[in-house]
Coordinates of C-alpha atoms in Angstrom, one line a residue:
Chain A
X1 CA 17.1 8.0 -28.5
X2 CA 14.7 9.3 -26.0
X3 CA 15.7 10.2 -22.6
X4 CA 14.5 8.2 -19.4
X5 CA 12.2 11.0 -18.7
X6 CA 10.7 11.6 -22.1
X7 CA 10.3 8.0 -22.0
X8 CA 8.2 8.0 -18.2
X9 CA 6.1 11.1 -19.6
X10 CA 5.1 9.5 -22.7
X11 CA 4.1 6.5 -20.9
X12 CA 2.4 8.4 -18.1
X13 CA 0.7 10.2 -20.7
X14 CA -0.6 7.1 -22.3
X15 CA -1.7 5.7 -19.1
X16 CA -4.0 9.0 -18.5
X17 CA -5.5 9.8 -21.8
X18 CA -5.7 6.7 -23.7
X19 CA -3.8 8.0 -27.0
X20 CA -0.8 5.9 -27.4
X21 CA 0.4 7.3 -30.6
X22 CA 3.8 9.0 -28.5
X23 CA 4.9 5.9 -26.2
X24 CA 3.4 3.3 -29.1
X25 CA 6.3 4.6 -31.2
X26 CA 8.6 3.5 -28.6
X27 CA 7.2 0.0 -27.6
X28 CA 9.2 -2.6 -29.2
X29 CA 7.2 -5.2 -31.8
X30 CA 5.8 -7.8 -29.3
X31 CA 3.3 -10.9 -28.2
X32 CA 0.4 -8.2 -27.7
X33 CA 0.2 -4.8 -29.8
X34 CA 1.6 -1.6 -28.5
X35 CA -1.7 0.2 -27.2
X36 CA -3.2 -3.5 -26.2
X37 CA -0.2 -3.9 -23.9
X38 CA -0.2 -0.4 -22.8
X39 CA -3.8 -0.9 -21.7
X40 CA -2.8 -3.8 -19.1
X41 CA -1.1 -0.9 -17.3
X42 CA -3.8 1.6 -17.7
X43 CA -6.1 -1.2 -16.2
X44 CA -4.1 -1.7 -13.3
X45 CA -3.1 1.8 -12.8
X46 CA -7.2 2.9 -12.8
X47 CA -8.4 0.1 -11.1
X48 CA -6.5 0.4 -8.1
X49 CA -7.2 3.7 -7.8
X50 CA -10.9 3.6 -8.0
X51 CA -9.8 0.5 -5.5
X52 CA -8.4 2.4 -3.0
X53 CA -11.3 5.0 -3.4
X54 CA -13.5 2.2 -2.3
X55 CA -11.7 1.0 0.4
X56 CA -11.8 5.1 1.8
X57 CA -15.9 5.3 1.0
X58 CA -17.6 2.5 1.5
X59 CA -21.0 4.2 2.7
X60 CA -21.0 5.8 -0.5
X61 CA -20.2 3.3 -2.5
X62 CA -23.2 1.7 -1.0
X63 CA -25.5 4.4 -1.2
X64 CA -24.8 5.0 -4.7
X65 CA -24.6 1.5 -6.1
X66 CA -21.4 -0.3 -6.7
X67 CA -21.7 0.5 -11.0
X68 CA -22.9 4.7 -10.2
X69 CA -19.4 4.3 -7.9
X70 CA -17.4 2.9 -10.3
X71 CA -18.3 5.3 -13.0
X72 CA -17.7 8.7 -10.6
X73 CA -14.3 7.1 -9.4
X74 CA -12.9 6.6 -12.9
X75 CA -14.3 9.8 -13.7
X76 CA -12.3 11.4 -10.5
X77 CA -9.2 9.5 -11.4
X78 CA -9.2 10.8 -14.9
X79 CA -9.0 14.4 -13.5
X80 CA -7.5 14.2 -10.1
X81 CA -4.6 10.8 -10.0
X82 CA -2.8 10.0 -6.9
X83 CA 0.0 11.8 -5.8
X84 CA 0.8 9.5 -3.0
X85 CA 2.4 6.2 -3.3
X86 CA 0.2 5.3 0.0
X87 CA -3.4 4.8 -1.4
X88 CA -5.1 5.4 1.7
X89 CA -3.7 9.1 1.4
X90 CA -5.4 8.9 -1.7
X91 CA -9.2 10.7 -2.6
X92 CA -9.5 13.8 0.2
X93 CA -10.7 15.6 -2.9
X94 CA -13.3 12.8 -3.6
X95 CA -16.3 14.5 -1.3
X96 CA -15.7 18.0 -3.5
X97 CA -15.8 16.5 -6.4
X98 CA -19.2 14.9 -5.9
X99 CA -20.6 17.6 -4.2
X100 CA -20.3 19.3 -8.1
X101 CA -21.3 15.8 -9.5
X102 CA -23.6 16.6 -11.8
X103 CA -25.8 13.1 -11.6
X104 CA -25.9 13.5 -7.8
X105 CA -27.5 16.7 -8.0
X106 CA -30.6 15.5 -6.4
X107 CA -28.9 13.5 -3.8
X108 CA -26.6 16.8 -2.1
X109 CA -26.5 14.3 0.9
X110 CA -24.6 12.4 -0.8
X111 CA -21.0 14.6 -0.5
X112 CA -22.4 15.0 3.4
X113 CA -21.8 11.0 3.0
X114 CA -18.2 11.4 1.6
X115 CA -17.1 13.7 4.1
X116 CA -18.0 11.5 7.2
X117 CA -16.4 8.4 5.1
X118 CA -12.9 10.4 4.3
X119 CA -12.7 11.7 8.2
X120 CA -13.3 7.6 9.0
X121 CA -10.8 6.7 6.8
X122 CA -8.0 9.3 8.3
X123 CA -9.1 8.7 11.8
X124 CA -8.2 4.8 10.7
X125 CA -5.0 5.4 9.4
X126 CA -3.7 8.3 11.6
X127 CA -0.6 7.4 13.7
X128 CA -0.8 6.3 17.1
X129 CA -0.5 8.4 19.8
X130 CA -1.6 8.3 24.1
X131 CA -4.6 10.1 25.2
X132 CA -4.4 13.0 27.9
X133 CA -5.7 11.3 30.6
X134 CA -8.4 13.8 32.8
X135 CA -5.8 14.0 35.8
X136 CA -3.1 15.0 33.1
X137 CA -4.8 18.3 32.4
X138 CA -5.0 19.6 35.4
X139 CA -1.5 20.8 35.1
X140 CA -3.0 23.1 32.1
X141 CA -4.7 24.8 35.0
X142 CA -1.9 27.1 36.0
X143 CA -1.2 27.9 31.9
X144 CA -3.1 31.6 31.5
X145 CA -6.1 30.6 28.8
X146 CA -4.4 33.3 25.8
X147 CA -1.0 30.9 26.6
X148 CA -2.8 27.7 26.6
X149 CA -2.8 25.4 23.6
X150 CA -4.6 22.2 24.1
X151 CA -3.2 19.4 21.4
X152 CA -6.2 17.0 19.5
X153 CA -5.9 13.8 18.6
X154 CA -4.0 13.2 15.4
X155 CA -7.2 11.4 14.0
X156 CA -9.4 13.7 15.1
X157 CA -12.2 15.6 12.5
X158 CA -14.7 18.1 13.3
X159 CA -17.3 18.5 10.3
X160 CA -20.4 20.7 10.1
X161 CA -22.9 19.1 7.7
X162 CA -25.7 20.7 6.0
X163 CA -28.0 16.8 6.4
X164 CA -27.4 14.2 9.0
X165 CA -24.7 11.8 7.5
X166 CA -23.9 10.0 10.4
X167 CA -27.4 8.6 10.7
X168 CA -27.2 7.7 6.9
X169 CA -23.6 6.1 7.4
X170 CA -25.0 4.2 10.2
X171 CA -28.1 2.6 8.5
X172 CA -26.4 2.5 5.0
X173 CA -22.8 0.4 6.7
X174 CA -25.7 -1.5 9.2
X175 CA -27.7 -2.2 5.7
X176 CA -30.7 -1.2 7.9
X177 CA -33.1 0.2 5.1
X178 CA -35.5 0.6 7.7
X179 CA -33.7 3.1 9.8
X180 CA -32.5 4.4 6.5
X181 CA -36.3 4.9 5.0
X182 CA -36.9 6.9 8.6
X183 CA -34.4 9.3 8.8
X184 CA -35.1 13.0 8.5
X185 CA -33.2 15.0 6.4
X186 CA -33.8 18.6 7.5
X187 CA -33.2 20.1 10.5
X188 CA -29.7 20.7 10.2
X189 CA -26.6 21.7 10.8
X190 CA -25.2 19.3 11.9
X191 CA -22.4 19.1 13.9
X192 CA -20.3 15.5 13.9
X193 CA -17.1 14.5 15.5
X194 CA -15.0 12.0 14.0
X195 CA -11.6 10.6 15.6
X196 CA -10.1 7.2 17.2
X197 CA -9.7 5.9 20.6
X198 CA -8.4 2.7 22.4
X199 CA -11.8 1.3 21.5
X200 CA -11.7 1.7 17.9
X201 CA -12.9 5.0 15.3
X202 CA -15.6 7.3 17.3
X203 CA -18.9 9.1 15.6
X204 CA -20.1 11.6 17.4
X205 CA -22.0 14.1 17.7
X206 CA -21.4 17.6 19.8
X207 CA -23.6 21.1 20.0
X208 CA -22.7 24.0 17.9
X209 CA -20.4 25.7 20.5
X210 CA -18.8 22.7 20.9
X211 CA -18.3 22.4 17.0
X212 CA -17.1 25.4 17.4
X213 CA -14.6 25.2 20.2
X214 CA -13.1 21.8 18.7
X215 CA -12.7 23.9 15.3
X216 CA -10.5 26.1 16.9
X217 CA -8.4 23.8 18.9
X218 CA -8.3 21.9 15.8
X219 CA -7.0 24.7 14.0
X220 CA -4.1 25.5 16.3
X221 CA -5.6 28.3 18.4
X222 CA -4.8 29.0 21.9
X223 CA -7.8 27.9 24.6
X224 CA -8.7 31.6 25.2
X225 CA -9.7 32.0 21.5
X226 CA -11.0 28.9 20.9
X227 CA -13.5 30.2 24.5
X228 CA -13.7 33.1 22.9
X229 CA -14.9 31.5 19.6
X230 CA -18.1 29.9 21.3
X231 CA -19.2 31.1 24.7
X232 CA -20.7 28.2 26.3
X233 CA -21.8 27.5 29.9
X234 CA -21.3 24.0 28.7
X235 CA -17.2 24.0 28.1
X236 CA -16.6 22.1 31.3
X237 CA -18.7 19.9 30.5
X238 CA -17.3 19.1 26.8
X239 CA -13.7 19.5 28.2
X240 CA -14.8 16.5 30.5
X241 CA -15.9 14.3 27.8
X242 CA -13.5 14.9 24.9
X243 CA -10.9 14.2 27.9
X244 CA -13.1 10.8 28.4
X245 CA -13.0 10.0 25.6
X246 CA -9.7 10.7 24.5
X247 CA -9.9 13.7 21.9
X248 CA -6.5 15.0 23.2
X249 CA -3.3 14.2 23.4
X250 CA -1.6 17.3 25.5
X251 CA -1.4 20.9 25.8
X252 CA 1.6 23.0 26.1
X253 CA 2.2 26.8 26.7
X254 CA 2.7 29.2 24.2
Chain B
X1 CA 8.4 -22.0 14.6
X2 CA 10.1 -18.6 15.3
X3 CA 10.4 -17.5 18.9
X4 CA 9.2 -14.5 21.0
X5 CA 11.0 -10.9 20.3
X6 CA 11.9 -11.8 16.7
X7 CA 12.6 -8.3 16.0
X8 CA 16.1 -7.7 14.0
X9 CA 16.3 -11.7 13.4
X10 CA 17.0 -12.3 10.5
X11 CA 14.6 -13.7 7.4
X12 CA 15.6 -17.8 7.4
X13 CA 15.9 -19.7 4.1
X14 CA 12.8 -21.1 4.3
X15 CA 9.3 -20.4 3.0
X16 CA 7.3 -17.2 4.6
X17 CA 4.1 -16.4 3.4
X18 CA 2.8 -12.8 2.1
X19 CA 0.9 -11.6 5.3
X20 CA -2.9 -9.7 4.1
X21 CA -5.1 -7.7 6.2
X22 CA -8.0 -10.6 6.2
X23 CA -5.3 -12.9 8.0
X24 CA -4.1 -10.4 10.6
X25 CA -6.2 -11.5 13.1
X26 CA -5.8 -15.1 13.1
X27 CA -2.0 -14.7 12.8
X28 CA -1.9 -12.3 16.0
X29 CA -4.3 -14.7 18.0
X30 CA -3.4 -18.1 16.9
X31 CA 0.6 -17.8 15.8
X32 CA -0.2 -20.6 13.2
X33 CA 3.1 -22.3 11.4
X34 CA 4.5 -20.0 8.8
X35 CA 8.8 -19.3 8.9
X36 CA 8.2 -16.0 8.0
X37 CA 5.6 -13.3 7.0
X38 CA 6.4 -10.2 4.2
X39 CA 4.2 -7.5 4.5
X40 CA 3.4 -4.8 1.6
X41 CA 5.6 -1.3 3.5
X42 CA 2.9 1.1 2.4
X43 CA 0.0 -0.7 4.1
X44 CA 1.9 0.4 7.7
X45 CA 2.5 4.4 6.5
X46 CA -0.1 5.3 9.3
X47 CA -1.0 3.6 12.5
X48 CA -4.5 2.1 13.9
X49 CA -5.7 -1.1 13.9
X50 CA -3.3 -2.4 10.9
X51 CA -0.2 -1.7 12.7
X52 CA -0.9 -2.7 15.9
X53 CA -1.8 -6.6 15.0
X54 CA 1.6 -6.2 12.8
X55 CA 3.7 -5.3 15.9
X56 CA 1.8 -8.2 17.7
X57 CA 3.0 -10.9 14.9
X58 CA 6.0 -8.9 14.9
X59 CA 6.8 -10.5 18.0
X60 CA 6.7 -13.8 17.1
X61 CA 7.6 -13.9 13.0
X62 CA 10.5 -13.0 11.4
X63 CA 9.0 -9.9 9.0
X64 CA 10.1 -9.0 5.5
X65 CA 9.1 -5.3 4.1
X66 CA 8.6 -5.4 0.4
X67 CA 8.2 -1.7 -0.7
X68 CA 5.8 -1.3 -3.9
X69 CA 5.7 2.2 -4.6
X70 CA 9.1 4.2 -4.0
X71 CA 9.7 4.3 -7.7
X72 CA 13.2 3.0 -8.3
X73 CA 13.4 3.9 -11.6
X74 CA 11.5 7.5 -11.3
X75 CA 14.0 10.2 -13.5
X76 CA 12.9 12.5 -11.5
X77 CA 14.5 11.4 -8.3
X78 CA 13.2 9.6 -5.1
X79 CA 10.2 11.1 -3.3
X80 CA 11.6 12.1 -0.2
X81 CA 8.7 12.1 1.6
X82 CA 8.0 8.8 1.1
X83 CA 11.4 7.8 1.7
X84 CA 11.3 9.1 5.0
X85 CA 8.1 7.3 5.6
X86 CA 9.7 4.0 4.9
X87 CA 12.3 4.6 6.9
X88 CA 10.5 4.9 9.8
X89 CA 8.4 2.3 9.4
X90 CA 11.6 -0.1 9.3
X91 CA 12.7 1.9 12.0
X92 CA 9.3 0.6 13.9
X93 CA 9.1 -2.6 12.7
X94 CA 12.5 -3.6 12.3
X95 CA 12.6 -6.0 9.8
X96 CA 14.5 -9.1 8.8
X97 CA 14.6 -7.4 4.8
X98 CA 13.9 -4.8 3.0
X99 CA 12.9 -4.6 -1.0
X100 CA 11.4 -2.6 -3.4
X101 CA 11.1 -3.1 -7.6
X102 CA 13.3 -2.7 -10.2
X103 CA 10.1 -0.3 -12.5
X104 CA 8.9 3.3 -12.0
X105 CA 5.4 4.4 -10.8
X106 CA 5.7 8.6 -10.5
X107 CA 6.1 10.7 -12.8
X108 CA 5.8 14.7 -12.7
X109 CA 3.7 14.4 -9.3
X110 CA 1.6 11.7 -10.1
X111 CA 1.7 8.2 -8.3
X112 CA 0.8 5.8 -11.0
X113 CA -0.3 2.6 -8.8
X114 CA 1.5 0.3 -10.8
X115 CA 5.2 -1.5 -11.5
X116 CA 5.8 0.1 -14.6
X117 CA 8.7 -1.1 -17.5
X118 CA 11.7 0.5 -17.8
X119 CA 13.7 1.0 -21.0
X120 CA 17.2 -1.1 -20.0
X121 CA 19.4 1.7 -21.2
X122 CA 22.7 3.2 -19.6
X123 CA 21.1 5.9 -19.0
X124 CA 18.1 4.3 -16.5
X125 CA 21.0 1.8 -14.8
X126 CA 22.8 5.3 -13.4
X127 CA 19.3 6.3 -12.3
X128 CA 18.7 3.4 -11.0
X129 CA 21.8 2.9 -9.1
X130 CA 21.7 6.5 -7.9
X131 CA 18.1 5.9 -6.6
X132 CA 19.1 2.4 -4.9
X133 CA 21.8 4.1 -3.2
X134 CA 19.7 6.9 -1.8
X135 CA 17.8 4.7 -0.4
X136 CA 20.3 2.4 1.3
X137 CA 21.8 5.7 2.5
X138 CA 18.7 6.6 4.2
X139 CA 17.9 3.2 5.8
X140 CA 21.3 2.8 6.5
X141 CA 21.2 -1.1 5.3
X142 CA 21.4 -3.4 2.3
X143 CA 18.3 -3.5 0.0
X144 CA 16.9 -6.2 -2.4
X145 CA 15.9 -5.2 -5.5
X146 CA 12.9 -7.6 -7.6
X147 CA 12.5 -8.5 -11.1
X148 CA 9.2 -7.1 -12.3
X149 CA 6.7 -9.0 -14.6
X150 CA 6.4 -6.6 -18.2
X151 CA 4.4 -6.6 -20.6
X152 CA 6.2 -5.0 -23.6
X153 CA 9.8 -3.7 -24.1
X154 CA 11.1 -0.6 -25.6
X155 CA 12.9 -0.4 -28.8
X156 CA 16.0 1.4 -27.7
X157 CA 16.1 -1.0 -24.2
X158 CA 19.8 -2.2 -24.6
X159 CA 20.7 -4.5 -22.1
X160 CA 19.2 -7.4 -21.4
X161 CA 16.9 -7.5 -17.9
X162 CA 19.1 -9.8 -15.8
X163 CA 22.6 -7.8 -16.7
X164 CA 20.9 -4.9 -15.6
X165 CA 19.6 -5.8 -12.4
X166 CA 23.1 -7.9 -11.9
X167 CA 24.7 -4.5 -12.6
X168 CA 22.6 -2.8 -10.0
X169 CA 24.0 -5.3 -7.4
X170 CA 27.5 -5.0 -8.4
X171 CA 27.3 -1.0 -8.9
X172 CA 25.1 -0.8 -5.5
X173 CA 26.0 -3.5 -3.1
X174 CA 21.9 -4.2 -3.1
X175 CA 20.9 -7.3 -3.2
X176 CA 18.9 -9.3 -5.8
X177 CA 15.2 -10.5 -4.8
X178 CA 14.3 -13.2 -7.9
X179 CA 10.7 -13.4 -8.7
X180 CA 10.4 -16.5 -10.7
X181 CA 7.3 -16.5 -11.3
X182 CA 7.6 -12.5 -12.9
X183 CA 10.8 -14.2 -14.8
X184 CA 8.3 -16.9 -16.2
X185 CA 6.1 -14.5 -17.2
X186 CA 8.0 -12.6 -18.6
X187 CA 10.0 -14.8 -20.4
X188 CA 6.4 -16.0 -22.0
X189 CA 6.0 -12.5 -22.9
X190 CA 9.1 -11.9 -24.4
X191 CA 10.3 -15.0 -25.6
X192 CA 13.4 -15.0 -23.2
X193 CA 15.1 -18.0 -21.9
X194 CA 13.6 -18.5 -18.5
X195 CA 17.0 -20.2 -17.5
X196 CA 19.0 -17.8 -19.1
X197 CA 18.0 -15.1 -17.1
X198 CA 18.9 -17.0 -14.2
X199 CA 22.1 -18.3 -15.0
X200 CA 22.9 -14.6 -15.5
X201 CA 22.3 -13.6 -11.9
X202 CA 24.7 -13.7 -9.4
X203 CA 23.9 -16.1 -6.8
X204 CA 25.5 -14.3 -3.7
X205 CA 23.5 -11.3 -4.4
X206 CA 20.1 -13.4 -4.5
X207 CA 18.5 -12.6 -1.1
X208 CA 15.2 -13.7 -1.4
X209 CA 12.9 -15.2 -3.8
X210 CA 9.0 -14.8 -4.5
X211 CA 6.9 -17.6 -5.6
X212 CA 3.3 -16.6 -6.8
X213 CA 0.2 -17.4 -9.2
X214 CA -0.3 -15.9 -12.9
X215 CA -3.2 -15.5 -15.2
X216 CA -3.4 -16.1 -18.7
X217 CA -5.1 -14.0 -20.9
X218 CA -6.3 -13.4 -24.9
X219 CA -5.7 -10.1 -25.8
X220 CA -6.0 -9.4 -29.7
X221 CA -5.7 -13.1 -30.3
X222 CA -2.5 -13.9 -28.8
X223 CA -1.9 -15.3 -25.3
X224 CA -0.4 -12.9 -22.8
X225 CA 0.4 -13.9 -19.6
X226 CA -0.4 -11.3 -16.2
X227 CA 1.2 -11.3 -13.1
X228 CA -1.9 -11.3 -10.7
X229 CA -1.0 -13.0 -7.8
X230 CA -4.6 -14.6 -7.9
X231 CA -3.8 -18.5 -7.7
X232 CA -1.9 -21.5 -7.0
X233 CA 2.2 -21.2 -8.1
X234 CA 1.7 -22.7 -11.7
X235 CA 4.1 -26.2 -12.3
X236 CA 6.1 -24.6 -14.9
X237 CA 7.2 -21.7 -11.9
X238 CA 8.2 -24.6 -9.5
X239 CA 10.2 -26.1 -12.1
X240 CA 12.1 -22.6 -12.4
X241 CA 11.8 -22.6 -8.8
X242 CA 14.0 -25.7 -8.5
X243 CA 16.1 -24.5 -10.8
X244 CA 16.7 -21.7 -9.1
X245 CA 17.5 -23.2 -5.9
X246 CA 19.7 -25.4 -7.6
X247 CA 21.9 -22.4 -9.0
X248 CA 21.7 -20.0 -5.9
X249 CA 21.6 -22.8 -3.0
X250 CA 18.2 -22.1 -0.6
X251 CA 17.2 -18.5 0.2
X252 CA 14.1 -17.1 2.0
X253 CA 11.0 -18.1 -0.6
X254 CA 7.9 -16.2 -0.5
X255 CA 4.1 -17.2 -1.4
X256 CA 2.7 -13.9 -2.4
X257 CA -1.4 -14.0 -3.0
X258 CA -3.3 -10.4 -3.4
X259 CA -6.3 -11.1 -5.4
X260 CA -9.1 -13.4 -3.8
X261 CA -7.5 -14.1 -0.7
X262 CA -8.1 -17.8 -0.2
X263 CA -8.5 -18.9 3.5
X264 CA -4.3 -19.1 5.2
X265 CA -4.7 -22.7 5.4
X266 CA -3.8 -22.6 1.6
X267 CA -1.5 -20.1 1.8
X268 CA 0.5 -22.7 4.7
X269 CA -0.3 -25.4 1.9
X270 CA 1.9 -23.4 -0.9
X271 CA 4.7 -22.8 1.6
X272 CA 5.0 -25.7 2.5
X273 CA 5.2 -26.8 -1.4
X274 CA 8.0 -24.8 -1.2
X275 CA 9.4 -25.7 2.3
X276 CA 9.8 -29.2 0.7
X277 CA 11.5 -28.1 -2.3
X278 CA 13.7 -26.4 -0.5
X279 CA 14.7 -29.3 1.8
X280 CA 14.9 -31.5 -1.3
X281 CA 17.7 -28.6 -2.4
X282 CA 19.4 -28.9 0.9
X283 CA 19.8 -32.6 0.6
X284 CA 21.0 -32.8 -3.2
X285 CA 23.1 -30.5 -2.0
X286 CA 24.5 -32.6 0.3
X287 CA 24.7 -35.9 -1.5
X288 CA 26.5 -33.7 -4.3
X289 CA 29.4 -32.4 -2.4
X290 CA 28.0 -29.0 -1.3
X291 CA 29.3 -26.0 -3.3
X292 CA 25.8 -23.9 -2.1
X293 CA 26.4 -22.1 1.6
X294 CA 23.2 -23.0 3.2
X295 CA 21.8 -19.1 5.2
X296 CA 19.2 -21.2 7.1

């Protein structure tokens, strides 16, 4: 008799690669036949997994078409499943793999696309937490810089993109094929903020140092390095409006 | 109609409705009549928008968090990670109760996105009971545990599905949630006595009960019937519903609807289908002597 977990692979198995022939032997005679009823589960399985994908990239589901979307997702899902059982965790991998999609290789904007939807869709679904109000950080004043780590907002994405996908997510999620038909798509990089606030998800956009700045923060490094990392006149100015506009949620001293 | 701070109270014995993002809003704003709301426990992982209209209705509702993807039956052991992430969202929320599926949906990694069958053997009941009591340990309270809707069996299953779920209870302390409509289907799947399998649950340990649509569908000529949550409770499923009232006395009853959402007016419409069954249970029971404690 097989095991419980021979039993789970074999079915797992049949669920990814469509030969039954291992968990068909141990499906009991029934109403439908073993690979016929093994299929409802593969349907379900698939479906809500190119669902959920769906639900995380709806520009480029629209961009694309909704059959073009389909097809990539299944093909995605085939190769990389969910390991989470929370779907919206599901697909960060998605923007990669279409970025080596092979029938959007004249569309490279397209992964651009994905990137800005999969920052959206974390910045929706990150947990809560309070802004640092402006008057807050002036406590950070008395922290030497190389001590001083300033903390971002859990939903908060910095993304440098080779075309401007925000303008294309924009007009594509506004069906505006006008603006759509007049964007430029050269003269990047482009450098695009993504995160939430008490007024819903943010996309923005900030200047190369700034990019850079936010990278480093983002990445855990103290405020002297992340200074250090783009030398800007400008910091004041950026520290003022990522404080505005609640991009932070504390510092603390190293 | 429930009053304000609701968190803790308890889920009444009467009909709630399944509570979907397109209704959130309405819900928060309006606090139209439902007893109850159950929401899906993954949907609430994160925070944002989602959460925040749930804590709103949270106020006023009792809440019921029906867990879809822990994986009961995984051999490989409960994901810890997202154990810990349903505990403290029922740390958050607080709710009424707690459930999950008797099925498995990881495997080796992989989060398979559906309730998938388990082979009823000796074997999967101490799994089982050994995942059901992990997760009572970590959230420290009584779970229910639901009947899924399958679509084949496996030749060396051994014991039927409603001993094994009874012996889950008995083994766990967990309590039973009874879908009748995934016993209907079933049953129609399987051939099993619908009634059977109900008369072979222990009523005590009934805590809940869902109430939902099916589809039916040709596959290879033969009629097979899928647990979609797409429609109206079919008549045959009240039936089993009375039935099922009559056996276990009334228990919180739940409209579940996933698959084209239909404006909540209908939603209010089913539950109160239900709401009257229920009250039709409550008086037979009185006329006939009692004999069912009624929870409401």
């Amino acid at each position: 008799m097989p095991t419980l977990l021979e039993t789970e692979r074999a079915f797992a198995a049949a669920l990814r690669s469509a030969d039954c022939a291992a968990a068909g032997e141990l499906i009991a005679p029934g109403l439908a036949c073993a690979d016929e009823a093994i299929a409802i589960y593969r349907n379900t399985f698939v479906s809500g997994a190119v669902k959920a994908l769906k639900l995380s990239y709806p520009a480029v589901e629209r961009l694309t078409g909704v059959e073009f979307f389909e097809s990539a997702a299944n093909a995605f899902v085939a190769i990389s499943p969910p390991s989470s059982g929370c779907l919206d965790d599901y697909g960060a991998e998605f923007a990669r793999f279409l970025a080596a999609y092979e029938p959007l290789r004249d569309l490279p904007y397209i992964a651009d696309v994905a990137r800005l939807d999969w920052a959206v869709n974390l910045a929706l679904h990150s947990e809560d937490a309070k802004a640092l109000a402006a008057g807050e950080f002036a406590g950070a004043a008395a922290i030497a810089p190389e001590r001083l780590v300033l903390i971002p907002h859990p939903s908060l994405t910095v993304l440098g993109l080779d075309y401007p996908a925000d303008a294309i997510w924009r007009a594509v999620l506004a069906q505006d094929d006008e603006a759509l038909g007049a964007l430029a798509l050269r003269g990047g990089p482009f450098f695009v903020l993504v995160w939430r606030n008490a007024d819903g998800v943010q996309v923005g956009r900030v200047s190369q140092s700034g990019f850079a700045f936010l990278s480093a923060v983002c990445a855990g490094r103290t405020f002297g390095e992340s200074f250090d990392a783009a030398p800007s006149p400008d910091l004041p100015a950026l520290l003022a409006e990522c404080l505005a506009a609640g991009r932070f949620t504390g510092f603390r001293e190293i | 109609m429930a009053a304000r701070h609701a968190k803790r109270s308890p889920v009444p014995a009467h009909a709630g409705i399944g509570l979907r993002f397109p209704h959130q809003r309405l819900i928060a704003e309006q606090h139209p009549a439902a007893a109850w709301f159950e929401v899906h426990t993954e949907n609430y992982f994160g925070g944002g928008t989602r959460l925040n209209y749930l804590e709103r209705i949270r106020e006023h509702y009792a809440l019921s968090l029906h867990g879809t993807a822990l994986s009961l039956g995984s051999a490989e052991g409960l994901d810890a990670a997202h154990l810990k992430r349903v505990a403290e969202c029922a740390a958050r929320l607080e709710p009424g109760l707690i459930s999950e599926h008797l099925s498995f949906s990881r495997v080796d990694g992989i989060y398979y996105a559906d309730l998938l069958p388990l082979p009823l053997t000796e074997e999967a009941l101490n799994l089982v009971c050994r995942n059901v009591d992990a997760m009572q340990d970590a959230l420290k309270r009584q779970v229910l545990v639901e009947n899924p809707s399958t679509y084949l069996q496996f030749r060396h299953s051994t014991i039927p599905e409603w001993e094994f779920l009874s012996a889950v209870a008995a083994r766990t302390g967990c309590g039973i949630l009874c879908d009748v409509n995934n016993i209907y289907v079933s049953a129609c799947n399987h051939r099993w006595d619908a009634l059977a399998y109900l008369d072979g649950l222990p009523p005590d340990a009934v805590g809940e009960i869902h109430l939902a649509g099916h589809a039916k569908c040709v596959i290879g000529g033969v009629s097979v019937l899928i647990d979609n949550h797409g429609s109206r409770v079919a008549e045959p499923v009240w039936d089993l519903f009375d039935a099922a009232l009559r056996r276990f006395g009334p228990k919180p009853a739940l409209i579940e609807w996933d698959t084209d959402i239909p404006e909540f007016s209908v939603l209010q419409d089913e539950a109160a289908r239900a709401e009257r069954r229920l009250r039709a249970e409550r008086a037979l029971d009185r006329i006939s002597g009692g004999g069912h404690a009624d929870a409401a």
